[in-house]
Amino acid sequence: MNLSSEQAAVRDVVREFAAEELRPVARECDAEQTFPEDVWDGLAELDLTGLTVPEEYGGYDADPVTYAIINEELAHGMLAVATALSVHGLATSCIDEFGTQDVRDEWLPEMVDGRPVGAFALSEPEAGSNPAEMSTVAEHEGDEFVLNGKKQWITNGRRAGVYVVFAKTDRDDPGSITQFLVPADTDGVSVGKKEDKLGLRASDTTTLIFEDARIPAKYQLTEEGRGLSAAFQILTGGRIAIGAQSVGLAQAALDAAVEYAQQREQFEQPIADFQAIRHKLAEMQTKVTAGRLLTREAAQKKAAGAGMETAFLASQAKYFASEAAMDVANEAVQIHGGYGYTTDFPVERFYRDAKILTIYEGTTEIQKKIIARHLLGDDA
Amino acid sequence: MKVLVTVKEVAAVEDEFQIAGTSIDETYLEYDLNEWDDYAVEEAVQLQEAGIADEVVAVTIGPERSEETIRMALAKGADRAVRIWDDALEGADLLDVGAKTAILEKVVEEEDPDIVLSGVQADDDGFGATGVSLADALGYEWAAVVNHLDQDSVESGTASVRRELEGGVEELTDVELPAVLTIQTGINEPRYASLRGIRQAQRKEIAPKTLGDLGLDAAAVENELELTDMYEPETESDATYFEGGPDEAAGQLADLLREKGVGAQ
């Protein structure tokens, strides 16, 4: 794929940053379940915290292909950081897309500088793949909204200074879901339990609880009832990002497997000389390449602005690349044998991290549902 | 005040490569900004950020391909660049120090900078002489292997520099401007180019110049040096395995190190 000189330079710098600053801390952050905050400040210095913000607010306003490339390279270094950044990007996207001029002026310049960190609160304990079943309400009282409810799976939950929150303005009307901006220091907002996860352990995933949390009415981002359709539009971009992160993680697992297979000797020869291993590597490479091409195709389609077609491709990219990452990480552990099952090598972390890719931002099953719906003309 | 930084795109060989005669085929090469020059660029940009330098100009001798590398210097903050190349340079097997000096001397005369910053050496050909040779040709003062520059001193017209000598010794030197300083790694911490810097760099000028533009002809790049051979030296590994528990192994290692002269008085 031909990249512009700017895209190629961005790729090179982010690749170097990921190798020099992310990868060396990945193991420790995973083991201690801590997020590398100084690395986040480094991302901000590179302008990566302003990827989805227009230049007038100091942002970089990355085109979709560049956005995919950056997500791939960061995930090659450390998926937890790539995920945290892409969620921050979802929040800045929503504020930029739906906020008033005043709200944009208030929040975007500082978020571009890295802090406050943004988070995105859509899922609930009882509303995962079907967000329409959410129960969080935001009741309009005078010039305020009063929020009550509980949100689940909030990436950057403790780190964030600002949340983009979805709530019903009428608890009995499923069509009243609306998007709000909620500052983290609002009275009545508290961060709940931090999840103890299989992978992505450096990422801070929590619940979020609203108890009579009052926000000014100006923080209503979308029109009443337009919250979900707006979210799906932003999530299409998010799915391309997850596809790209999947490719980055798969490439990292493949790189580790190739290196190990060439070094490790058994039966007096490198295991890379055995056809069983060579076939595995060939399959892994093909899946990485296919995932990358599908993701780039979706990004290019998004750059061209097509709506349903983009969502159709974004779902294919997210589904395929995430499942491919799972397969590639699995085989990378297999090639490492017993050593791959220990924390002495990074492939066990890749394997644990890869699983989330097939779950968040729409499970594999939901992506297939979207793909089939479009294919069969049900969404026309 | 104007700062000129000489930068070079250097070739690095991949892990596996083959030598054909006195060169290594392109397929085994990767190109990047010379490491020492990266520190020189950072030092220049810091002078600019401190309000001491008004303009930072990067100059390179290299083919069109090298623009990608030079643009990284622009992305980090250099204002513009000059790139010298033409058929005579394309056809030259080797550019020796004399040829580089002749070319850079003309560029310095045109640009008239107060300070020239140059990496101590280039990663690939490693002559380690261009900066000092350039100062000599220009009649500039110079300081080599600089690992600290007192920014405030620069404004007063004298560069106070710290130089790294062998054996862990350092010396402080005052160098009258204009001068050429050859920059050692470690003088600063080179930044990553920011994304906005990269975008701005796409619009910054890289002025192409030929030898003719500089008032030189092909004779200027004729070599007095001849590359006669290139090979990989034979390597031998000599591994010693220590048996026993940690204490025993550590004791054996200490004996071996002492035997080799480590820690000897």
PDB file of N, CA and C in Angstrom, chain B residues 18-107:
ATOM      1  N   GLN B  18      25.537  -9.504   2.276  1.00  0.00           N
ATOM      2  CA  GLN B  18      26.657 -10.005   1.501  1.00  0.00           C
ATOM      3  C   GLN B  18      27.422  -8.833   0.910  1.00  0.00           C
ATOM      4  N   ILE B  19      28.732  -8.963   0.901  1.00  0.00           N
ATOM      5  CA  ILE B  19      29.580  -7.935   0.316  1.00  0.00           C
ATOM      6  C   ILE B  19      29.930  -8.355  -1.105  1.00  0.00           C
ATOM      7  N   ALA B  20      29.738  -7.428  -2.041  1.00  0.00           N
ATOM      8  CA  ALA B  20      30.144  -7.697  -3.421  1.00  0.00           C
ATOM      9  C   ALA B  20      31.250  -6.710  -3.766  1.00  0.00           C
ATOM     10  N   GLY B  21      32.492  -7.191  -3.851  1.00  0.00           N
ATOM     11  CA  GLY B  21      33.618  -6.299  -4.120  1.00  0.00           C
ATOM     12  C   GLY B  21      33.824  -5.354  -2.952  1.00  0.00           C
ATOM     13  N   THR B  22      33.645  -4.055  -3.227  1.00  0.00           N
ATOM     14  CA  THR B  22      33.851  -3.085  -2.149  1.00  0.00           C
ATOM     15  C   THR B  22      32.545  -2.386  -1.767  1.00  0.00           C
ATOM     16  N   SER B  23      31.431  -3.071  -2.027  1.00  0.00           N
ATOM     17  CA  SER B  23      30.169  -2.468  -1.597  1.00  0.00           C
ATOM     18  C   SER B  23      29.176  -3.530  -1.157  1.00  0.00           C
ATOM     19  N   ILE B  24      28.134  -3.078  -0.517  1.00  0.00           N
ATOM     20  CA  ILE B  24      27.064  -3.953  -0.051  1.00  0.00           C
ATOM     21  C   ILE B  24      25.817  -3.592  -0.838  1.00  0.00           C
ATOM     22  N   ASP B  25      25.173  -4.594  -1.381  1.00  0.00           N
ATOM     23  CA  ASP B  25      24.015  -4.331  -2.225  1.00  0.00           C
ATOM     24  C   ASP B  25      22.894  -3.622  -1.469  1.00  0.00           C
ATOM     25  N   GLU B  26      22.188  -2.763  -2.210  1.00  0.00           N
ATOM     26  CA  GLU B  26      21.078  -1.969  -1.653  1.00  0.00           C
ATOM     27  C   GLU B  26      20.071  -2.816  -0.875  1.00  0.00           C
ATOM     28  N   THR B  27      19.860  -4.052  -1.323  1.00  0.00           N
ATOM     29  CA  THR B  27      18.809  -4.857  -0.696  1.00  0.00           C
ATOM     30  C   THR B  27      19.104  -5.149   0.778  1.00  0.00           C
ATOM     31  N   TYR B  28      20.401  -5.023   1.168  1.00  0.00           N
ATOM     32  CA  TYR B  28      20.749  -5.311   2.561  1.00  0.00           C
ATOM     33  C   TYR B  28      20.846  -4.045   3.399  1.00  0.00           C
ATOM     34  N   LEU B  29      20.500  -2.889   2.798  1.00  0.00           N
ATOM     35  CA  LEU B  29      20.716  -1.628   3.494  1.00  0.00           C
ATOM     36  C   LEU B  29      19.413  -0.986   3.944  1.00  0.00           C
ATOM     37  N   GLU B  30      19.485  -0.360   5.094  1.00  0.00           N
ATOM     38  CA  GLU B  30      18.369   0.468   5.579  1.00  0.00           C
ATOM     39  C   GLU B  30      18.957   1.839   5.859  1.00  0.00           C
ATOM     40  N   TYR B  31      18.157   2.870   5.584  1.00  0.00           N
ATOM     41  CA  TYR B  31      18.688   4.223   5.728  1.00  0.00           C
ATOM     42  C   TYR B  31      18.037   4.953   6.894  1.00  0.00           C
ATOM     43  N   ASP B  32      18.842   5.731   7.562  1.00  0.00           N
ATOM     44  CA  ASP B  32      18.327   6.498   8.696  1.00  0.00           C
ATOM     45  C   ASP B  32      19.211   7.723   8.887  1.00  0.00           C
ATOM     46  N   LEU B  33      18.707   8.662   9.697  1.00  0.00           N
ATOM     47  CA  LEU B  33      19.504   9.838  10.042  1.00  0.00           C
ATOM     48  C   LEU B  33      20.675   9.397  10.912  1.00  0.00           C
ATOM     49  N   ASN B  34      21.869   9.881  10.585  1.00  0.00           N
ATOM     50  CA  ASN B  34      23.054   9.572  11.364  1.00  0.00           C
ATOM     51  C   ASN B  34      22.818   9.917  12.834  1.00  0.00           C
ATOM     52  N   GLU B  35      23.134   8.969  13.707  1.00  0.00           N
ATOM     53  CA  GLU B  35      22.828   9.126  15.132  1.00  0.00           C
ATOM     54  C   GLU B  35      23.421  10.413  15.718  1.00  0.00           C
ATOM     55  N   TRP B  36      24.679  10.701  15.413  1.00  0.00           N
ATOM     56  CA  TRP B  36      25.333  11.889  15.974  1.00  0.00           C
ATOM     57  C   TRP B  36      24.645  13.164  15.473  1.00  0.00           C
ATOM     58  N   ASP B  37      24.203  13.119  14.226  1.00  0.00           N
ATOM     59  CA  ASP B  37      23.539  14.301  13.661  1.00  0.00           C
ATOM     60  C   ASP B  37      22.200  14.566  14.339  1.00  0.00           C
ATOM     61  N   ASP B  38      21.563  13.494  14.818  1.00  0.00           N
ATOM     62  CA  ASP B  38      20.291  13.643  15.519  1.00  0.00           C
ATOM     63  C   ASP B  38      20.505  14.515  16.770  1.00  0.00           C
ATOM     64  N   TYR B  39      21.627  14.282  17.453  1.00  0.00           N
ATOM     65  CA  TYR B  39      21.953  15.087  18.641  1.00  0.00           C
ATOM     66  C   TYR B  39      22.286  16.526  18.233  1.00  0.00           C
ATOM     67  N   ALA B  40      22.941  16.683  17.086  1.00  0.00           N
ATOM     68  CA  ALA B  40      23.288  18.036  16.614  1.00  0.00           C
ATOM     69  C   ALA B  40      22.022  18.822  16.273  1.00  0.00           C
ATOM     70  N   VAL B  41      21.064  18.145  15.635  1.00  0.00           N
ATOM     71  CA  VAL B  41      19.787  18.796  15.301  1.00  0.00           C
ATOM     72  C   VAL B  41      19.081  19.225  16.584  1.00  0.00           C
ATOM     73  N   GLU B  42      19.042  18.321  17.571  1.00  0.00           N
ATOM     74  CA  GLU B  42      18.375  18.639  18.835  1.00  0.00           C
ATOM     75  C   GLU B  42      19.025  19.856  19.493  1.00  0.00           C
ATOM     76  N   GLU B  43      20.351  19.907  19.471  1.00  0.00           N
ATOM     77  CA  GLU B  43      21.049  21.034  20.110  1.00  0.00           C
ATOM     78  C   GLU B  43      20.681  22.344  19.406  1.00  0.00           C
ATOM     79  N   ALA B  44      20.601  22.282  18.075  1.00  0.00           N
ATOM     80  CA  ALA B  44      20.252  23.479  17.306  1.00  0.00           C
ATOM     81  C   ALA B  44      18.818  23.921  17.617  1.00  0.00           C
ATOM     82  N   VAL B  45      17.906  22.948  17.687  1.00  0.00           N
ATOM     83  CA  VAL B  45      16.502  23.280  17.941  1.00  0.00           C
ATOM     84  C   VAL B  45      16.353  23.846  19.354  1.00  0.00           C
ATOM     85  N   GLN B  46      17.136  23.320  20.285  1.00  0.00           N
ATOM     86  CA  GLN B  46      17.073  23.869  21.655  1.00  0.00           C
ATOM     87  C   GLN B  46      17.568  25.308  21.688  1.00  0.00           C
ATOM     88  N   LEU B  47      18.590  25.621  20.872  1.00  0.00           N
ATOM     89  CA  LEU B  47      19.069  27.008  20.786  1.00  0.00           C
ATOM     90  C   LEU B  47      17.965  27.907  20.233  1.00  0.00           C
ATOM     91  N   GLN B  48      17.209  27.355  19.292  1.00  0.00           N
ATOM     92  CA  GLN B  48      16.117  28.125  18.702  1.00  0.00           C
ATOM     93  C   GLN B  48      14.990  28.331  19.721  1.00  0.00           C
ATOM     94  N   GLU B  49      14.662  27.278  20.459  1.00  0.00           N
ATOM     95  CA  GLU B  49      13.583  27.374  21.451  1.00  0.00           C
ATOM     96  C   GLU B  49      13.948  28.310  22.592  1.00  0.00           C
ATOM     97  N   ALA B  50      15.254  28.430  22.859  1.00  0.00           N
ATOM     98  CA  ALA B  50      15.705  29.325  23.931  1.00  0.00           C
ATOM     99  C   ALA B  50      15.746  30.769  23.439  1.00  0.00           C
ATOM    100  N   GLY B  51      15.407  30.966  22.165  1.00  0.00           N
ATOM    101  CA  GLY B  51      15.397  32.325  21.615  1.00  0.00           C
ATOM    102  C   GLY B  51      16.773  32.824  21.220  1.00  0.00           C
ATOM    103  N   ILE B  52      17.748  31.913  21.195  1.00  0.00           N
ATOM    104  CA  ILE B  52      19.121  32.334  20.864  1.00  0.00           C
ATOM    105  C   ILE B  52      19.340  32.258  19.346  1.00  0.00           C
ATOM    106  N   ALA B  53      18.878  31.186  18.746  1.00  0.00           N
ATOM    107  CA  ALA B  53      19.006  31.061  17.288  1.00  0.00           C
ATOM    108  C   ALA B  53      17.723  31.557  16.629  1.00  0.00           C
ATOM    109  N   ASP B  54      17.862  32.350  15.572  1.00  0.00           N
ATOM    110  CA  ASP B  54      16.692  32.820  14.818  1.00  0.00           C
ATOM    111  C   ASP B  54      16.321  31.817  13.740  1.00  0.00           C
ATOM    112  N   GLU B  55      17.336  31.145  13.233  1.00  0.00           N
ATOM    113  CA  GLU B  55      17.073  30.224  12.131  1.00  0.00           C
ATOM    114  C   GLU B  55      17.986  29.009  12.225  1.00  0.00           C
ATOM    115  N   VAL B  56      17.400  27.852  11.975  1.00  0.00           N
ATOM    116  CA  VAL B  56      18.187  26.616  11.937  1.00  0.00           C
ATOM    117  C   VAL B  56      18.062  26.033  10.527  1.00  0.00           C
ATOM    118  N   VAL B  57      19.200  25.878   9.883  1.00  0.00           N
ATOM    119  CA  VAL B  57      19.208  25.352   8.521  1.00  0.00           C
ATOM    120  C   VAL B  57      19.944  24.020   8.524  1.00  0.00           C
ATOM    121  N   ALA B  58      19.317  22.997   7.961  1.00  0.00           N
ATOM    122  CA  ALA B  58      19.975  21.690   7.853  1.00  0.00           C
ATOM    123  C   ALA B  58      20.543  21.551   6.448  1.00  0.00           C
ATOM    124  N   VAL B  59      21.757  21.043   6.349  1.00  0.00           N
ATOM    125  CA  VAL B  59      22.344  20.837   5.025  1.00  0.00           C
ATOM    126  C   VAL B  59      22.810  19.394   4.909  1.00  0.00           C
ATOM    127  N   THR B  60      22.585  18.843   3.725  1.00  0.00           N
ATOM    128  CA  THR B  60      22.987  17.454   3.515  1.00  0.00           C
ATOM    129  C   THR B  60      23.526  17.258   2.106  1.00  0.00           C
ATOM    130  N   ILE B  61      24.383  16.289   1.972  1.00  0.00           N
ATOM    131  CA  ILE B  61      24.821  15.865   0.640  1.00  0.00           C
ATOM    132  C   ILE B  61      24.185  14.492   0.439  1.00  0.00           C
ATOM    133  N   GLY B  62      23.248  14.395  -0.499  1.00  0.00           N
ATOM    134  CA  GLY B  62      22.594  13.097  -0.639  1.00  0.00           C
ATOM    135  C   GLY B  62      21.578  13.091  -1.766  1.00  0.00           C
ATOM    136  N   PRO B  63      21.222  11.883  -2.223  1.00  0.00           N
ATOM    137  CA  PRO B  63      20.259  11.743  -3.322  1.00  0.00           C
ATOM    138  C   PRO B  63      18.843  12.074  -2.868  1.00  0.00           C
ATOM    139  N   GLU B  64      17.905  12.065  -3.824  1.00  0.00           N
ATOM    140  CA  GLU B  64      16.536  12.448  -3.522  1.00  0.00           C
ATOM    141  C   GLU B  64      15.948  11.595  -2.393  1.00  0.00           C
ATOM    142  N   ARG B  65      16.328  10.311  -2.379  1.00  0.00           N
ATOM    143  CA  ARG B  65      15.828   9.399  -1.346  1.00  0.00           C
ATOM    144  C   ARG B  65      16.069   9.959   0.057  1.00  0.00           C
ATOM    145  N   SER B  66      17.176  10.689   0.227  1.00  0.00           N
ATOM    146  CA  SER B  66      17.554  11.159   1.563  1.00  0.00           C
ATOM    147  C   SER B  66      16.615  12.254   2.068  1.00  0.00           C
ATOM    148  N   GLU B  67      15.760  12.778   1.209  1.00  0.00           N
ATOM    149  CA  GLU B  67      14.828  13.827   1.666  1.00  0.00           C
ATOM    150  C   GLU B  67      13.933  13.323   2.797  1.00  0.00           C
ATOM    151  N   GLU B  68      13.587  12.035   2.724  1.00  0.00           N
ATOM    152  CA  GLU B  68      12.731  11.434   3.762  1.00  0.00           C
ATOM    153  C   GLU B  68      13.389  11.559   5.139  1.00  0.00           C
ATOM    154  N   THR B  69      14.681  11.313   5.158  1.00  0.00           N
ATOM    155  CA  THR B  69      15.426  11.397   6.405  1.00  0.00           C
ATOM    156  C   THR B  69      15.613  12.847   6.840  1.00  0.00           C
ATOM    157  N   ILE B  70      15.951  13.696   5.859  1.00  0.00           N
ATOM    158  CA  ILE B  70      16.212  15.100   6.174  1.00  0.00           C
ATOM    159  C   ILE B  70      14.930  15.766   6.691  1.00  0.00           C
ATOM    160  N   ARG B  71      13.796  15.286   6.179  1.00  0.00           N
ATOM    161  CA  ARG B  71      12.534  15.870   6.609  1.00  0.00           C
ATOM    162  C   ARG B  71      12.272  15.618   8.101  1.00  0.00           C
ATOM    163  N   MET B  72      12.860  14.551   8.634  1.00  0.00           N
ATOM    164  CA  MET B  72      12.728  14.311  10.080  1.00  0.00           C
ATOM    165  C   MET B  72      13.408  15.441  10.861  1.00  0.00           C
ATOM    166  N   ALA B  73      14.534  15.944  10.342  1.00  0.00           N
ATOM    167  CA  ALA B  73      15.202  17.077  10.998  1.00  0.00           C
ATOM    168  C   ALA B  73      14.289  18.300  10.945  1.00  0.00           C
ATOM    169  N   LEU B  74      13.598  18.475   9.827  1.00  0.00           N
ATOM    170  CA  LEU B  74      12.651  19.591   9.703  1.00  0.00           C
ATOM    171  C   LEU B  74      11.466  19.384  10.646  1.00  0.00           C
ATOM    172  N   ALA B  75      11.035  18.130  10.786  1.00  0.00           N
ATOM    173  CA  ALA B  75       9.893  17.829  11.676  1.00  0.00           C
ATOM    174  C   ALA B  75      10.259  18.113  13.129  1.00  0.00           C
ATOM    175  N   LYS B  76      11.519  17.954  13.453  1.00  0.00           N
ATOM    176  CA  LYS B  76      11.938  18.212  14.839  1.00  0.00           C
ATOM    177  C   LYS B  76      12.136  19.698  15.096  1.00  0.00           C
ATOM    178  N   GLY B  77      12.151  20.498  14.044  1.00  0.00           N
ATOM    179  CA  GLY B  77      12.187  21.937  14.291  1.00  0.00           C
ATOM    180  C   GLY B  77      13.115  22.766  13.409  1.00  0.00           C
ATOM    181  N   ALA B  78      13.970  22.116  12.602  1.00  0.00           N
ATOM    182  CA  ALA B  78      14.803  22.913  11.692  1.00  0.00           C
ATOM    183  C   ALA B  78      13.878  23.664  10.736  1.00  0.00           C
ATOM    184  N   ASP B  79      14.295  24.884  10.333  1.00  0.00           N
ATOM    185  CA  ASP B  79      13.402  25.734   9.540  1.00  0.00           C
ATOM    186  C   ASP B  79      13.380  25.359   8.065  1.00  0.00           C
ATOM    187  N   ARG B  80      14.542  25.041   7.534  1.00  0.00           N
ATOM    188  CA  ARG B  80      14.595  24.677   6.125  1.00  0.00           C
ATOM    189  C   ARG B  80      15.848  23.841   5.896  1.00  0.00           C
ATOM    190  N   ALA B  81      15.965  23.297   4.693  1.00  0.00           N
ATOM    191  CA  ALA B  81      17.109  22.430   4.415  1.00  0.00           C
ATOM    192  C   ALA B  81      17.673  22.721   3.033  1.00  0.00           C
ATOM    193  N   VAL B  82      18.936  22.392   2.866  1.00  0.00           N
ATOM    194  CA  VAL B  82      19.605  22.477   1.567  1.00  0.00           C
ATOM    195  C   VAL B  82      20.141  21.082   1.274  1.00  0.00           C
ATOM    196  N   ARG B  83      19.876  20.590   0.063  1.00  0.00           N
ATOM    197  CA  ARG B  83      20.359  19.251  -0.309  1.00  0.00           C
ATOM    198  C   ARG B  83      21.194  19.349  -1.563  1.00  0.00           C
ATOM    199  N   ILE B  84      22.432  18.915  -1.473  1.00  0.00           N
ATOM    200  CA  ILE B  84      23.333  19.000  -2.629  1.00  0.00           C
ATOM    201  C   ILE B  84      23.462  17.630  -3.276  1.00  0.00           C
ATOM    202  N   TRP B  85      23.217  17.599  -4.562  1.00  0.00           N
ATOM    203  CA  TRP B  85      23.367  16.335  -5.308  1.00  0.00           C
ATOM    204  C   TRP B  85      23.426  16.643  -6.794  1.00  0.00           C
ATOM    205  N   ASP B  86      24.156  15.888  -7.527  1.00  0.00           N
ATOM    206  CA  ASP B  86      24.089  15.945  -9.000  1.00  0.00           C
ATOM    207  C   ASP B  86      24.744  14.707  -9.599  1.00  0.00           C
ATOM    208  N   ASP B  87      24.832  14.653 -10.890  1.00  0.00           N
ATOM    209  CA  ASP B  87      25.323  13.447 -11.564  1.00  0.00           C
ATOM    210  C   ASP B  87      26.749  13.088 -11.146  1.00  0.00           C
ATOM    211  N   ALA B  88      27.574  14.123 -10.937  1.00  0.00           N
ATOM    212  CA  ALA B  88      28.963  13.849 -10.559  1.00  0.00           C
ATOM    213  C   ALA B  88      29.011  13.146  -9.201  1.00  0.00           C
ATOM    214  N   LEU B  89      28.122  13.561  -8.311  1.00  0.00           N
ATOM    215  CA  LEU B  89      28.086  12.924  -6.988  1.00  0.00           C
ATOM    216  C   LEU B  89      27.499  11.521  -7.095  1.00  0.00           C
ATOM    217  N   GLU B  90      26.480  11.389  -7.949  1.00  0.00           N
ATOM    218  CA  GLU B  90      25.847  10.084  -8.170  1.00  0.00           C
ATOM    219  C   GLU B  90      26.882   9.088  -8.671  1.00  0.00           C
ATOM    220  N   GLY B  91      27.791   9.555  -9.529  1.00  0.00           N
ATOM    221  CA  GLY B  91      28.773   8.656 -10.147  1.00  0.00           C
ATOM    222  C   GLY B  91      29.988   8.384  -9.286  1.00  0.00           C
ATOM    223  N   ALA B  92      30.140   9.147  -8.206  1.00  0.00           N
ATOM    224  CA  ALA B  92      31.336   8.967  -7.379  1.00  0.00           C
ATOM    225  C   ALA B  92      31.217   7.715  -6.528  1.00  0.00           C
ATOM    226  N   ASP B  93      32.268   6.910  -6.485  1.00  0.00           N
ATOM    227  CA  ASP B  93      32.235   5.685  -5.679  1.00  0.00           C
ATOM    228  C   ASP B  93      32.265   6.016  -4.198  1.00  0.00           C
ATOM    229  N   LEU B  94      32.962   7.073  -3.897  1.00  0.00           N
ATOM    230  CA  LEU B  94      33.224   7.381  -2.493  1.00  0.00           C
ATOM    231  C   LEU B  94      33.404   8.884  -2.377  1.00  0.00           C
ATOM    232  N   LEU B  95      32.821   9.467  -1.359  1.00  0.00           N
ATOM    233  CA  LEU B  95      33.052  10.888  -1.097  1.00  0.00           C
ATOM    234  C   LEU B  95      33.994  10.981   0.082  1.00  0.00           C
ATOM    235  N   ASP B  96      35.195  11.455  -0.159  1.00  0.00           N
ATOM    236  CA  ASP B  96      36.116  11.528   0.970  1.00  0.00           C
ATOM    237  C   ASP B  96      35.939  12.848   1.703  1.00  0.00           C
ATOM    238  N   VAL B  97      36.704  13.012   2.772  1.00  0.00           N
ATOM    239  CA  VAL B  97      36.559  14.195   3.620  1.00  0.00           C
ATOM    240  C   VAL B  97      36.823  15.472   2.830  1.00  0.00           C
ATOM    241  N   GLY B  98      37.816  15.399   1.919  1.00  0.00           N
ATOM    242  CA  GLY B  98      38.159  16.577   1.117  1.00  0.00           C
ATOM    243  C   GLY B  98      36.980  17.028   0.270  1.00  0.00           C
ATOM    244  N   ALA B  99      36.295  16.081  -0.353  1.00  0.00           N
ATOM    245  CA  ALA B  99      35.162  16.417  -1.214  1.00  0.00           C
ATOM    246  C   ALA B  99      34.014  17.008  -0.395  1.00  0.00           C
ATOM    247  N   LYS B 100      33.720  16.382   0.739  1.00  0.00           N
ATOM    248  CA  LYS B 100      32.631  16.892   1.587  1.00  0.00           C
ATOM    249  C   LYS B 100      32.966  18.286   2.094  1.00  0.00           C
ATOM    250  N   THR B 101      34.253  18.478   2.446  1.00  0.00           N
ATOM    251  CA  THR B 101      34.677  19.791   2.937  1.00  0.00           C
ATOM    252  C   THR B 101      34.481  20.855   1.853  1.00  0.00           C
ATOM    253  N   ALA B 102      34.876  20.529   0.628  1.00  0.00           N
ATOM    254  CA  ALA B 102      34.771  21.502  -0.472  1.00  0.00           C
ATOM    255  C   ALA B 102      33.320  21.920  -0.685  1.00  0.00           C
ATOM    256  N   ILE B 103      32.416  20.943  -0.624  1.00  0.00           N
ATOM    257  CA  ILE B 103      30.993  21.238  -0.853  1.00  0.00           C
ATOM    258  C   ILE B 103      30.410  22.047   0.310  1.00  0.00           C
ATOM    259  N   LEU B 104      30.641  21.566   1.526  1.00  0.00           N
ATOM    260  CA  LEU B 104      30.053  22.230   2.690  1.00  0.00           C
ATOM    261  C   LEU B 104      30.628  23.640   2.880  1.00  0.00           C
ATOM    262  N   GLU B 105      31.898  23.815   2.500  1.00  0.00           N
ATOM    263  CA  GLU B 105      32.518  25.142   2.615  1.00  0.00           C
ATOM    264  C   GLU B 105      31.722  26.164   1.794  1.00  0.00           C
ATOM    265  N   LYS B 106      31.341  25.753   0.584  1.00  0.00           N
ATOM    266  CA  LYS B 106      30.577  26.664  -0.278  1.00  0.00           C
ATOM    267  C   LYS B 106      29.205  26.973   0.335  1.00  0.00           C
ATOM    268  N   VAL B 107      28.576  25.949   0.906  1.00  0.00           N
ATOM    269  CA  VAL B 107      27.252  26.165   1.521  1.00  0.00           C
ATOM    270  C   VAL B 107      27.373  27.120   2.708  1.00  0.00           C
TER     271      VAL B 107
END
